[in-house]
XYZ file of C-alpha atoms in Angstrom:
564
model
C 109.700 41.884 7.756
C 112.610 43.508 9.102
C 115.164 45.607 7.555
C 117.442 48.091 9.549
C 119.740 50.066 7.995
C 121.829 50.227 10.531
C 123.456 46.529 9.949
C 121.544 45.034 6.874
C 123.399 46.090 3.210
C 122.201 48.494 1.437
C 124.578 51.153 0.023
C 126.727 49.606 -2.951
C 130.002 51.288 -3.185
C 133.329 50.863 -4.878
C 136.547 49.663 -3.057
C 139.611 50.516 -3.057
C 140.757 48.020 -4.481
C 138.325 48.237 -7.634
C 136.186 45.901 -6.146
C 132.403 46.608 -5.463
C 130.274 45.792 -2.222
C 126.853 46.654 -0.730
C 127.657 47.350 3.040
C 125.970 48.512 5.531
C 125.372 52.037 7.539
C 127.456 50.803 9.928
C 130.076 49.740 7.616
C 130.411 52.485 5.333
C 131.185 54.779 8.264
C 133.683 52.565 10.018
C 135.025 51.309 6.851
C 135.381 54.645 4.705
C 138.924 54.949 4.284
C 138.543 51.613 2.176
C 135.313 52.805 0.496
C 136.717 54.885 -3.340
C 133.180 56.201 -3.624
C 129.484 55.784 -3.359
C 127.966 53.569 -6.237
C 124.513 54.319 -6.230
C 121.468 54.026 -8.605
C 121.305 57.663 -10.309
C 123.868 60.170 -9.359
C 120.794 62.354 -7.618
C 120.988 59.759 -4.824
C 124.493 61.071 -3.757
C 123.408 64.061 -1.950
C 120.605 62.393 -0.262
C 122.762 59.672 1.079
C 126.157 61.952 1.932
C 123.956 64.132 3.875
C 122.732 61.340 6.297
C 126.030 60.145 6.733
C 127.203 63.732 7.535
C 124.480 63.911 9.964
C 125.325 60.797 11.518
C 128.848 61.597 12.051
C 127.749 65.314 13.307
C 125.734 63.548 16.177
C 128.076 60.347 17.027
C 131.161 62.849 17.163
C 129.659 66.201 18.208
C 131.406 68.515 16.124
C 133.399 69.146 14.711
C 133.319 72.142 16.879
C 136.354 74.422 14.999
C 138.814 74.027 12.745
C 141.668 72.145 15.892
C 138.850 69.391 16.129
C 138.610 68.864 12.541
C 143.053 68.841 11.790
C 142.698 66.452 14.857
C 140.502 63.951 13.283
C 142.180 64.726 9.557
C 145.471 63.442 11.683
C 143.751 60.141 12.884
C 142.696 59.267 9.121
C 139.350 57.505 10.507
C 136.378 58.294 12.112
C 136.671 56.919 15.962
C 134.430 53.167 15.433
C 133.484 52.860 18.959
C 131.924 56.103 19.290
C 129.898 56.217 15.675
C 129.046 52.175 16.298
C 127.605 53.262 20.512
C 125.865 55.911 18.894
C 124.547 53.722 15.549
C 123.322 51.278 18.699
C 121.592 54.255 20.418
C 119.398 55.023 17.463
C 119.359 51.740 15.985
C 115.580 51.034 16.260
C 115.019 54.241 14.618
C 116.284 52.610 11.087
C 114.282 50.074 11.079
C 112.490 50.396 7.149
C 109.912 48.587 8.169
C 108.978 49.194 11.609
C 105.366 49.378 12.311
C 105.664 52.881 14.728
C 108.589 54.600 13.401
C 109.744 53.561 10.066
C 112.900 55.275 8.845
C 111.697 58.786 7.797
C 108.131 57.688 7.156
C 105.268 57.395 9.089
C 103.921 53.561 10.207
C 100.576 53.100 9.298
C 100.063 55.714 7.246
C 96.848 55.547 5.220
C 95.849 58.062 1.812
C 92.407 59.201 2.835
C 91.062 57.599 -0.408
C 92.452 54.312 0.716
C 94.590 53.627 -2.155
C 98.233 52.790 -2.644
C 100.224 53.886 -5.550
C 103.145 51.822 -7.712
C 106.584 52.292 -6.425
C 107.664 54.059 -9.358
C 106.589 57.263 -7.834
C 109.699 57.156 -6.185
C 111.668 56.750 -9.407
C 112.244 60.084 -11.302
C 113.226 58.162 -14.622
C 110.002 55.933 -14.763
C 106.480 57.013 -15.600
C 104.319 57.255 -13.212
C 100.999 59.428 -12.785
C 101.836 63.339 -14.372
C 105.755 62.395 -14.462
C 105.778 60.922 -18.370
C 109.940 60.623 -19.085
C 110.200 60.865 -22.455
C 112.088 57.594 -22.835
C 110.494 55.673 -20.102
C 109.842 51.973 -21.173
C 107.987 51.154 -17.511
C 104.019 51.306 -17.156
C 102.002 52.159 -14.503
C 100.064 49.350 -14.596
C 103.692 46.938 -14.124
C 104.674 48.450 -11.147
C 108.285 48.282 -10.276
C 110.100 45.909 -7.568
C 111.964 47.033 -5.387
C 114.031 45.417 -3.312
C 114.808 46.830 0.528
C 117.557 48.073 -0.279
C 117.041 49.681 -3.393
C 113.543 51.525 -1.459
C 115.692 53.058 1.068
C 117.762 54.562 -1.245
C 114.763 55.901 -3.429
C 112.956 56.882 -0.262
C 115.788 59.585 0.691
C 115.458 60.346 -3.042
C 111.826 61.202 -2.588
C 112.746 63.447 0.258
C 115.182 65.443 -1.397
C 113.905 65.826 -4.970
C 110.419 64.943 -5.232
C 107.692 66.488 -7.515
C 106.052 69.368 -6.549
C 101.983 70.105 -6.788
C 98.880 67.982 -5.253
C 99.682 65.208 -3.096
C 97.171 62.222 -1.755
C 95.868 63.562 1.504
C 96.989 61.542 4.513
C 94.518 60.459 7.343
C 95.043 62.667 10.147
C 95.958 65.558 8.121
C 94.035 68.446 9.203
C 95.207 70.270 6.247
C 94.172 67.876 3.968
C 91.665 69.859 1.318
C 89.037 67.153 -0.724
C 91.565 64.487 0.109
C 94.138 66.432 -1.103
C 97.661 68.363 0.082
C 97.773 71.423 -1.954
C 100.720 73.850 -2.633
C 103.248 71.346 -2.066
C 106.766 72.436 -2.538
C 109.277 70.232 -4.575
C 111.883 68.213 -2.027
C 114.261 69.842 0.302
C 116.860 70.007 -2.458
C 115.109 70.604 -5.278
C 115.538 74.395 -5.234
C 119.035 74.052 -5.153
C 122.088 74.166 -7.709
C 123.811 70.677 -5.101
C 127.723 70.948 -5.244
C 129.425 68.779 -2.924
C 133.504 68.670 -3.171
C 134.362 64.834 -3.094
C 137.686 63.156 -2.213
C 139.916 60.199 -3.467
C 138.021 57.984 -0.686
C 134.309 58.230 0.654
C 136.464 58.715 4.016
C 138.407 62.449 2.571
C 134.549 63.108 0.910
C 132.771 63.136 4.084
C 135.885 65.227 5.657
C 135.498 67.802 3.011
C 132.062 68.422 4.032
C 132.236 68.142 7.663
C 131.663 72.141 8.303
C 132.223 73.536 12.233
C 128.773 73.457 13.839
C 127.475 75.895 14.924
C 126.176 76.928 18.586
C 122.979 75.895 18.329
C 123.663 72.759 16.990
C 126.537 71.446 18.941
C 124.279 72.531 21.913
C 121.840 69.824 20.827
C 118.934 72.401 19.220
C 119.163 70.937 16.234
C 118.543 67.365 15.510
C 118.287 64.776 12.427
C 114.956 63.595 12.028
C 115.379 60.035 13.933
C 116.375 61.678 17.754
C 113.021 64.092 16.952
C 109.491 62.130 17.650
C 108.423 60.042 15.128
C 106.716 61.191 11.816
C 102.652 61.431 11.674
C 100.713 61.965 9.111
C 100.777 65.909 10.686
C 103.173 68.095 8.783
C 104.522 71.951 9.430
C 106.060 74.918 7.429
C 109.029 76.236 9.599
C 112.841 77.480 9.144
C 115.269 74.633 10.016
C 117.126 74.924 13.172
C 120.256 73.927 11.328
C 121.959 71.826 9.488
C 121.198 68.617 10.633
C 117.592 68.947 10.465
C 118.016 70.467 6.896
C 120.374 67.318 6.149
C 117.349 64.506 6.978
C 114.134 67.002 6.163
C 111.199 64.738 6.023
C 109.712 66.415 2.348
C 107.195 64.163 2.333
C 105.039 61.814 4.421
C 105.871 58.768 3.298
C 105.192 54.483 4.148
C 106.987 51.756 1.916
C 104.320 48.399 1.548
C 106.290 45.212 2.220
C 105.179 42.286 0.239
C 106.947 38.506 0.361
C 109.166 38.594 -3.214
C 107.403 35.589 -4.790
C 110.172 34.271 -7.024
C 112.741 34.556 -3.128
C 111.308 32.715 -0.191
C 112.279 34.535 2.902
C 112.598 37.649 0.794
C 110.607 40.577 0.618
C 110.278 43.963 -2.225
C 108.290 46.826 -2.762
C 105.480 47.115 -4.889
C 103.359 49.695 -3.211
C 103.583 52.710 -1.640
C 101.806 55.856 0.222
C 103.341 59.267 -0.687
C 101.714 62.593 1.210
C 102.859 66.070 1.810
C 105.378 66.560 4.298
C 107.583 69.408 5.979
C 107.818 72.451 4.244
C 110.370 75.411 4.849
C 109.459 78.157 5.825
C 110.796 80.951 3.196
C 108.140 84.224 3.884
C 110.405 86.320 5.677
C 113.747 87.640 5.162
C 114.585 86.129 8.596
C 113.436 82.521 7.304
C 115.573 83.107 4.014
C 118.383 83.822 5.816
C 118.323 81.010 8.268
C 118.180 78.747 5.293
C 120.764 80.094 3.784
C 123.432 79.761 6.832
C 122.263 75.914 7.304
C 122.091 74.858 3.548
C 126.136 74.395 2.620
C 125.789 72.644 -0.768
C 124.592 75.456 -2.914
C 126.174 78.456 -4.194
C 123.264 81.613 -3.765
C 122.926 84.992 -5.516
C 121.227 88.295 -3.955
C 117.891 88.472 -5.603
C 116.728 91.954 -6.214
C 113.585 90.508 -7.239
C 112.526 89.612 -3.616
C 113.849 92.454 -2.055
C 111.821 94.999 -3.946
C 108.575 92.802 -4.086
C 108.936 91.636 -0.380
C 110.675 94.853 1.303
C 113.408 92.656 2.776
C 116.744 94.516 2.686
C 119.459 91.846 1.652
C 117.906 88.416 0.170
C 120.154 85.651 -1.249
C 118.044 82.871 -3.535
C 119.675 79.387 -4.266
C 121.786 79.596 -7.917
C 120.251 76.486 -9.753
C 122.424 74.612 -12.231
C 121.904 75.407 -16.065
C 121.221 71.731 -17.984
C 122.783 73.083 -21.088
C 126.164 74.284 -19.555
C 128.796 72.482 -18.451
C 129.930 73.124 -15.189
C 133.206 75.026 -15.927
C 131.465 77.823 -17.348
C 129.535 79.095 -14.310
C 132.586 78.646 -11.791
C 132.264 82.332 -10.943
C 129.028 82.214 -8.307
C 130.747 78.623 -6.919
C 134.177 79.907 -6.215
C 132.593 83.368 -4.689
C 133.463 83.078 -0.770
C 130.593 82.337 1.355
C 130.781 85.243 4.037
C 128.806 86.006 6.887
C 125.369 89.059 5.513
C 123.053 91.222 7.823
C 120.844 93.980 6.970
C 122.727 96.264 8.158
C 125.524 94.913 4.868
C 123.036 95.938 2.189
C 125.368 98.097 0.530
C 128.524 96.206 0.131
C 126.841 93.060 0.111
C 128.629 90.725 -3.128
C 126.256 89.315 -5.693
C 127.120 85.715 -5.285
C 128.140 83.496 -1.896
C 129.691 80.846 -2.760
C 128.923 77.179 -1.418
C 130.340 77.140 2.396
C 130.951 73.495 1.475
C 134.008 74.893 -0.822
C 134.542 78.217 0.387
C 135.195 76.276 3.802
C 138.259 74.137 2.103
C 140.132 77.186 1.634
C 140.367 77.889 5.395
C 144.150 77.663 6.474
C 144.047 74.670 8.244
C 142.218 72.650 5.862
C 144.403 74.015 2.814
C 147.677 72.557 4.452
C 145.787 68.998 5.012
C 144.369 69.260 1.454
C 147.600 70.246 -0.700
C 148.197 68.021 -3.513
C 145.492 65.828 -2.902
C 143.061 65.116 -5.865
C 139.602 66.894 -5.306
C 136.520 67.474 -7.567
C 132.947 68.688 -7.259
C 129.837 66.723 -7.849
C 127.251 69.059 -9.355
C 123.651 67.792 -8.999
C 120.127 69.004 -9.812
C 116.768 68.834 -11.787
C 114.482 70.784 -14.049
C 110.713 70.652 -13.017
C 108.327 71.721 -15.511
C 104.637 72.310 -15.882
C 104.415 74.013 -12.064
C 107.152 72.155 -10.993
C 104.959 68.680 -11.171
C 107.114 66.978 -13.327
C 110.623 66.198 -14.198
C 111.967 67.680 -17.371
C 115.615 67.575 -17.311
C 118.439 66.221 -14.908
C 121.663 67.894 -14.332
C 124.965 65.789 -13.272
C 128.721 66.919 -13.509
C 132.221 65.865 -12.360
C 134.560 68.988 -12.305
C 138.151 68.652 -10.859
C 138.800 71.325 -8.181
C 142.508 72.235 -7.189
C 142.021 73.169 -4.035
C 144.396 76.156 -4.497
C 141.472 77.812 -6.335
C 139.905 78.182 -3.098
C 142.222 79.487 -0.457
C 141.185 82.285 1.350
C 144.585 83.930 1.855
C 144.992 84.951 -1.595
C 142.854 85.136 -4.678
C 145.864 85.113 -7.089
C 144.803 81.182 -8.286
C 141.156 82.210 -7.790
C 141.090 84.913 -10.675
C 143.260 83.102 -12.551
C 140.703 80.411 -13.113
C 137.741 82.881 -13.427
C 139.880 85.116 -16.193
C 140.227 81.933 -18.310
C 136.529 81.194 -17.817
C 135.521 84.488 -19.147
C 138.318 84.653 -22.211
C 136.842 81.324 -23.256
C 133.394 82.564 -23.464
C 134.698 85.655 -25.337
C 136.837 83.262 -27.963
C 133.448 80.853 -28.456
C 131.658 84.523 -29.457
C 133.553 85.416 -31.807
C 132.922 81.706 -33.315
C 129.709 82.351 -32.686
C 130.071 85.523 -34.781
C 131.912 84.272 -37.564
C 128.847 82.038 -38.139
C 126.181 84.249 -38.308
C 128.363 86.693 -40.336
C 129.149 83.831 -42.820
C 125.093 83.773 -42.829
C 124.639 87.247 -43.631
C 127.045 86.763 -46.045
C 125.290 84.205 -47.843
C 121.914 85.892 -47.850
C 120.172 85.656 -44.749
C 118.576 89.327 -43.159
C 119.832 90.433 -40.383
C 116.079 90.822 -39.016
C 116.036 87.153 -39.422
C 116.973 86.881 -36.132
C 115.767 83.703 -35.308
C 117.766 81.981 -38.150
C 120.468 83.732 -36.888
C 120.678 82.499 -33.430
C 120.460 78.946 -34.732
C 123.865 79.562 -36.537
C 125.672 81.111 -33.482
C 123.913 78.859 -30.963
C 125.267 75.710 -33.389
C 128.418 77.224 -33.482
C 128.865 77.878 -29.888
C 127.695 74.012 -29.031
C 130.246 72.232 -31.108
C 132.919 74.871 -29.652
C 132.093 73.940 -25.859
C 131.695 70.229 -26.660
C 135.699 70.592 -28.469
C 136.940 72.843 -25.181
C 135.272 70.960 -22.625
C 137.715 67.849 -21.812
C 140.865 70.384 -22.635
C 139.933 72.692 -20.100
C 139.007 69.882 -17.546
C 142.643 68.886 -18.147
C 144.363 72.183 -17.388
C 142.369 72.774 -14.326
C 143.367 69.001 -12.895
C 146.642 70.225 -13.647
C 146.755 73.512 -11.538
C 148.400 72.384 -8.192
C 150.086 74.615 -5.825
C 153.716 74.481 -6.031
C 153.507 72.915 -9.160
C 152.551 75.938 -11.609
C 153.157 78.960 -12.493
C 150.345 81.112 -12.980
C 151.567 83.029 -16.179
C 152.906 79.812 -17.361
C 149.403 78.124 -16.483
C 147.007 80.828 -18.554
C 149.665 80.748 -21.436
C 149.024 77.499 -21.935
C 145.589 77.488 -21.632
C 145.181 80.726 -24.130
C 147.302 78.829 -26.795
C 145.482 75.601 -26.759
C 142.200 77.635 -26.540
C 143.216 79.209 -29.850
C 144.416 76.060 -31.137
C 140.634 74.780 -30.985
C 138.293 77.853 -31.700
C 140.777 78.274 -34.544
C 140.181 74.627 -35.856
C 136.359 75.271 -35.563
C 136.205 78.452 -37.820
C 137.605 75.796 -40.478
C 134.511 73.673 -41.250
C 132.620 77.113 -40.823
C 134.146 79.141 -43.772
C 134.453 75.195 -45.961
C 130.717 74.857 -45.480
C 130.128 78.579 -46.886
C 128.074 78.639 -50.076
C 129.816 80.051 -53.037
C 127.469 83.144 -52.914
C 129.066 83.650 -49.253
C 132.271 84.880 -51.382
C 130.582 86.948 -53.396
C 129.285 88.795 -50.443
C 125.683 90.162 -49.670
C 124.719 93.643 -48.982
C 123.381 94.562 -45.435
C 120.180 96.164 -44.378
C 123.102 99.446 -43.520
C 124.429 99.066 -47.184
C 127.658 97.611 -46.169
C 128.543 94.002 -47.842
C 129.565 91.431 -45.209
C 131.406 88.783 -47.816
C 133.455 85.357 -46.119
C 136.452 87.150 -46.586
C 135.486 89.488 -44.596
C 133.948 87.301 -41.792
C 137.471 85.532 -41.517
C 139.296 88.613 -41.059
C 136.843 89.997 -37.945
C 136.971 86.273 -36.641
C 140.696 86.527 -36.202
C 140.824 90.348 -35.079
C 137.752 89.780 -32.398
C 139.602 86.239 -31.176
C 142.681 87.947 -30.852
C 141.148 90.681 -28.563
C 139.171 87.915 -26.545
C 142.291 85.938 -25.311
C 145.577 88.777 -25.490
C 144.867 89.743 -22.091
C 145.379 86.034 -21.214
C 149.083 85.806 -22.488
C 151.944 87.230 -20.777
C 154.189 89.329 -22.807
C 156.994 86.293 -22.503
C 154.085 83.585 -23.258
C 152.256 85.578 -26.393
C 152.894 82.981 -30.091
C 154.799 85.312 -33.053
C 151.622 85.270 -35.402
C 148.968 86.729 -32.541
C 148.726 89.926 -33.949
C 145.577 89.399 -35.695
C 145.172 90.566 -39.626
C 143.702 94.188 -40.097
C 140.400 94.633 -41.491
């Protein structure tokens, strides 16, 4: 039963000529230019499967080594075939799936000291399996899923990058194995993480984008992807990586897929059945360890936890900024467009809140800005929710956000704050939607000590704002382009059509007002809070939320807002 990555099919991908494929490893390096994007089974696989590429193309290419190397290969507009195919041919045995001694980031033989096997949906997020119950799952345990080659490799990196936390099977030959058991396991190497990856027209410009200058250590060889280290066993350790290769194929889990001949396909093969243990852990007890995470991990934005640094002692610690499920990614633009720069101990003081992901902050380099102008660019935005000590699966996280590339240039922040000032004023114009609705509350009888009651108005009022803003503003950032725009002229446009909605919202607000709302109720400070009212402090409290916005040129004849 033989299936090798390296030249059997196995990552489906879009053309680009609109036409779809599954191709090989070897193809979909050789062939990226041609390849419009990565088609695979959730959008969580992305990251798992970008980063093996990237660490293929780190190895086969050593480098790039600076910013020269990397214009140089930009210029050629492909990676160089005969050196990524002699080095695919190097390592080839090592992607075997199914190779009895050294399966593809799992460990042959491997056997769960209780003997037992589990159904392959334990690789599968979105089907029930064991403590993970999805609340819309139509797939038993007891009707395992089939899955073909293929499809197993691509949930096997899966499993390494975002499995379940908690109590694993114990493996045979695990010394730390307690009662048959791996305790304390952490969730997968990127389940900690907010994942942002910027992502070009072609899979080819994507892989560019996040090809980052190695370091010393690892163009010296010091750091290696897991299939030019010795092959897995059933052993596991807690260490720092040594960079960002090894962080790229971290081996989570100890893991061995069970081939079984595909009944209904003669010749064919699936999997039913397989062995899932604890694996690798990283090492995060000392400041040292956090740090040396933080300088290999390059698709997550981080923010200085003053949390760990009192409760640890550690003088400057930065923690991984995790994605919120119930906010689009627009809103929290400020930690991923902060510039990733270079901390000690010895910074404490000036040290920013937020480091941006070196994956973007890295585009805005000189050299890179000049190759990127005008081309299109967005960011994939990636991550879970684990609930119930991180065991389970309780919400997924997946956005598309365009990214002018302007936004990220590290000459000048002029485009930079731009963006971030029309972030904010749009939060401040949804409050004071927010607002009107729980005034127009008040105003129709409810306490202001019902709190709770409250919130549901603002909170309802603020999701139905967001939902209206959200493809308008994803517009007029695809639009920002350098050379193309002037800034004034950009936020004008943005602050009128931002009015244009929140205004259009406070509409079915003060329609759906009861007719006691115009009557008016007294407060709890003896002041009566009527609709009338409510309309006029809407108006005055948008108009303070977006004037700074407009330039004096830009600013519409009616913005001066009514007077209370």
């Amino acid at each position: 039963m033989e299936f090798n990555l390296v030249d059997d099919d196995w990552i489906p991908v879009v053309l680009t000529d609109g036409t779809s494929a599954e191709v090989s490893l070897r193809s979909v390096l050789t062939r990226a230019g041609h390849i419009r994007n990565l088609a695979l089974d959730a959008p969580s696989q992305i990251p798992a499967v970008m980063r093996m590429l990237l660490a293929v193309l780190h190895r086969a290419l050593q480098g790039p080594t600076g910013e020269r190397q990397w214009v140089s290969w930009w210029d050629a507009g492909a990676f160089d075939a005969e050196v990524v195919e002699a080095y695919l041919d190097e390592h080839r045995a090592r992607f075997g799936l199914f190779d009895p001694q050294s399966p593809f980031m799992q460990v042959g033989g491997l056997e769960a000291l209780n003997g037992k096997t589990k159904t392959a949906a334990l690789l599968l997020p979105h089907i029930a399996s064991g403590n993970n119950v999805p609340l819309f799952s139509a797939e038993r345990d007891n009707r395992p899923a089939a899955l073909s080659p293929a499809q197993a490799a691509r949930w096997l990196l899966h499993a390494h990058a975002w499995d379940t936390a908690a109590i694993k099977t114990g493996a045979v030959g695990d010394d730390r194995a307690v009662k048959g058991k791996t305790l304390s396991n952490p969730v997968g190497s990127l389940g900690q993480l907010g994942v942002v990856m910027p992502m070009g027209p072609t899979l080819w410009h994507s892989l560019m984008c996040n090809l980052l200058p190695l370091a010393s250590s690892e163009a010296a060889g010091a750091d290696l992807p897991v299939w030019e280290r010795p092959p897995l066993s059933a052993q596991w350790s807690e260490r720092a990586p040594k960079g960002r290769l090894e962080l790229f194929t971290w081996p989570a889990r100890r893991i061995r897929l069970v081939p079984e001949p595909a009944p209904q396909a003669p010749g064919q093969f699936m999997v039913r059945q397989v062995v899932v243990c604890g694996g690798d852990r990283l090492s995060l007890e000392t400041g040292q360890d956090l740090r040396a995470w933080m300088r290999s991990e390059p698709h997550s934005a981080w923010k200085r936890s003053s949390n760990l640094e009192k409760k640890r002692s550690f003088p400057l610690v930065y923690w991984p900024v995790r994605h919120q499920v119930e906010r689009q990614l627009w809103r929290g633009l400020g930690p991923l467009l902060a510039r990733a720069e270079p901390t000690t101990a010895s910074a404490v003081r000036d040290a920013p809140t937020f480091q941006g992901p070196a994956a973007l902050s890295q585009l805005g380099s000189r050299a890179r800005m000049t190759a990127l102008r005008g081309m299109p660019l967005h960011v994939l935005a990636v991550g879970f929710e684990y609930g119930n000590q991180s065991a389970v699966i309780t919400e997924a996280y997946g956005d598309v956000l365009p990214l002018p590339v302007i936004v990220l240039s590290g000459q000048s922040d002029e485009w930079r704050h731009a963006v971030l000032d029309a972030v904010r004023a749009t939060a401040a114009a949804v409050n004071t939607l927010a607002k009107l609705a729980e005034n127009l509350a008040v105003a129709s009888g409810c306490r202001p000590s019902e709190e709770g009651l409250l919130a549901g108005h603002r909170e309802r009022a603020r999701e139905t704002a967001y939902a209206a803003l959200d493809a308008p503003f994803r517009r007029w950032l695809s639009s920002l382009a350098e050379g193309n725009a002037d800034i004034d002229q950009a936020l004008d446009l943005w602050a009128t059509e931002a009015r244009t909605i929140i205004r259009a919202r406070s509409g079915p607000l003060l329609n759906a007002a009861s007719p006691s709302a115009w009557h008016g109720h007294e407060t709890e400070d003896g002041q009566v809070m009527d609709a009338s009212l409510a309309e006029i402090y809407f108006h005055s409290a948008l108009h303070k939320a977006l004037h700074e916005l407009f330039s004096p040129e830009g600013a519409p004849d009616d913005l001066e807002p009514p007077k209370p």
